[in-house]
Amino acid sequence: RHALYPLLRLIKASLDLHTLALLRYNEERHELRVREAASDSDDLAEGPLQAGSGVVGAVLKRSEKMSLANLK
């Protein structure tokens, strides 16, 4: 585990989140990888994730914070 894990766990608990992930963007490959995550699930995709697709792609394109509450 990375040194950021305790901080991510604290933020996750404080905001009552299911998952909190810190993603790293590779500009050359246009992809994301999970750098660190705190989650109630053991089944997280660590990547690579294509930066232009799905929910993550929408967040990147908008370049602003978004609420992803109630996703299923």
PDB file of C-alpha atoms in Angstrom:
ATOM      1  CA  ARG A   1       0.000   0.000   0.000  1.00  0.00           C
ATOM      2  CA  HIS A   2       1.080   3.509  -0.799  1.00  0.00           C
ATOM      3  CA  ALA A   3       1.668   6.143   1.880  1.00  0.00           C
ATOM      4  CA  LEU A   4      -1.563   7.882   0.768  1.00  0.00           C
ATOM      5  CA  TYR A   5      -3.783   4.942   1.733  1.00  0.00           C
ATOM      6  CA  PRO A   6      -4.481   6.090   5.334  1.00  0.00           C
ATOM      7  CA  LEU A   7      -5.473   9.542   4.058  1.00  0.00           C
ATOM      8  CA  LEU A   8      -7.775   8.067   1.403  1.00  0.00           C
ATOM      9  CA  ARG A   9      -9.402   5.835   4.037  1.00  0.00           C
ATOM     10  CA  LEU A  10     -10.010   8.867   6.258  1.00  0.00           C
ATOM     11  CA  ILE A  11     -11.546  10.901   3.423  1.00  0.00           C
ATOM     12  CA  LYS A  12     -13.652   7.920   2.309  1.00  0.00           C
ATOM     13  CA  ALA A  13     -15.010   7.432   5.825  1.00  0.00           C
ATOM     14  CA  SER A  14     -15.582  11.156   6.389  1.00  0.00           C
ATOM     15  CA  LEU A  15     -17.615  11.470   3.190  1.00  0.00           C
ATOM     16  CA  ASP A  16     -19.337   8.101   3.656  1.00  0.00           C
ATOM     17  CA  LEU A  17     -18.161   6.880   0.242  1.00  0.00           C
ATOM     18  CA  HIS A  18     -18.112   3.344  -1.138  1.00  0.00           C
ATOM     19  CA  THR A  19     -14.868   3.953  -3.039  1.00  0.00           C
ATOM     20  CA  LEU A  20     -12.298   6.712  -3.273  1.00  0.00           C
ATOM     21  CA  ALA A  21      -9.563   6.359  -5.870  1.00  0.00           C
ATOM     22  CA  LEU A  22      -6.561   8.417  -6.887  1.00  0.00           C
ATOM     23  CA  LEU A  23      -5.969   7.997 -10.619  1.00  0.00           C
ATOM     24  CA  ARG A  24      -2.807   8.736 -12.590  1.00  0.00           C
ATOM     25  CA  TYR A  25      -3.197   9.988 -16.174  1.00  0.00           C
ATOM     26  CA  ASN A  26      -0.692   9.001 -18.864  1.00  0.00           C
ATOM     27  CA  GLU A  27      -0.866  11.707 -21.543  1.00  0.00           C
ATOM     28  CA  GLU A  28       1.068   9.715 -24.145  1.00  0.00           C
ATOM     29  CA  ARG A  29      -1.226   6.688 -23.921  1.00  0.00           C
ATOM     30  CA  HIS A  30      -4.407   8.592 -22.992  1.00  0.00           C
ATOM     31  CA  GLU A  31      -5.097   6.145 -20.185  1.00  0.00           C
ATOM     32  CA  LEU A  32      -5.602   6.109 -16.440  1.00  0.00           C
ATOM     33  CA  ARG A  33      -4.339   3.755 -13.760  1.00  0.00           C
ATOM     34  CA  VAL A  34      -5.351   3.539 -10.134  1.00  0.00           C
ATOM     35  CA  ARG A  35      -2.476   4.860  -8.054  1.00  0.00           C
ATOM     36  CA  GLU A  36      -4.206   4.164  -4.741  1.00  0.00           C
ATOM     37  CA  ALA A  37      -7.744   3.365  -3.635  1.00  0.00           C
ATOM     38  CA  ALA A  38      -9.817   2.835  -0.522  1.00  0.00           C
ATOM     39  CA  SER A  39     -12.971   0.810  -1.141  1.00  0.00           C
ATOM     40  CA  ASP A  40     -15.573  -1.446   0.412  1.00  0.00           C
ATOM     41  CA  SER A  41     -15.040  -3.735  -2.590  1.00  0.00           C
ATOM     42  CA  ASP A  42     -12.113  -6.025  -3.346  1.00  0.00           C
ATOM     43  CA  ASP A  43     -13.072  -6.040  -7.030  1.00  0.00           C
ATOM     44  CA  LEU A  44     -11.592  -2.816  -8.426  1.00  0.00           C
ATOM     45  CA  ALA A  45     -10.215  -2.460 -11.938  1.00  0.00           C
ATOM     46  CA  GLU A  46      -6.745  -0.977 -11.585  1.00  0.00           C
ATOM     47  CA  GLY A  47      -6.375  -0.197 -15.265  1.00  0.00           C
ATOM     48  CA  PRO A  48      -5.335   0.780 -17.669  1.00  0.00           C
ATOM     49  CA  LEU A  49      -8.620   2.576 -18.273  1.00  0.00           C
ATOM     50  CA  GLN A  50      -9.114   4.450 -21.533  1.00  0.00           C
ATOM     51  CA  ALA A  51      -9.320   8.128 -20.596  1.00  0.00           C
ATOM     52  CA  GLY A  52     -11.984   9.020 -23.153  1.00  0.00           C
ATOM     53  CA  SER A  53     -14.595   6.443 -22.216  1.00  0.00           C
ATOM     54  CA  GLY A  54     -17.235   5.968 -19.559  1.00  0.00           C
ATOM     55  CA  VAL A  55     -17.771   8.050 -16.457  1.00  0.00           C
ATOM     56  CA  VAL A  56     -14.071   8.777 -16.056  1.00  0.00           C
ATOM     57  CA  GLY A  57     -13.919  10.073 -19.623  1.00  0.00           C
ATOM     58  CA  ALA A  58     -16.810  12.431 -18.930  1.00  0.00           C
ATOM     59  CA  VAL A  59     -15.061  13.806 -15.842  1.00  0.00           C
ATOM     60  CA  LEU A  60     -11.830  14.356 -17.793  1.00  0.00           C
ATOM     61  CA  LYS A  61     -13.607  16.096 -20.663  1.00  0.00           C
ATOM     62  CA  ARG A  62     -15.463  18.476 -18.352  1.00  0.00           C
ATOM     63  CA  SER A  63     -12.367  19.233 -16.241  1.00  0.00           C
ATOM     64  CA  GLU A  64     -14.496  20.036 -13.230  1.00  0.00           C
ATOM     65  CA  LYS A  65     -15.766  18.149 -10.224  1.00  0.00           C
ATOM     66  CA  MET A  66     -18.820  15.970 -10.703  1.00  0.00           C
ATOM     67  CA  SER A  67     -21.033  14.044  -8.328  1.00  0.00           C
ATOM     68  CA  LEU A  68     -21.184  10.374  -9.199  1.00  0.00           C
ATOM     69  CA  ALA A  69     -23.760   9.486  -6.559  1.00  0.00           C
ATOM     70  CA  ASN A  70     -26.271   6.688  -7.111  1.00  0.00           C
ATOM     71  CA  LEU A  71     -24.419   4.989  -9.969  1.00  0.00           C
ATOM     72  CA  LYS A  72     -25.323   1.357 -10.552  1.00  0.00           C
TER      73      LYS A  72
END
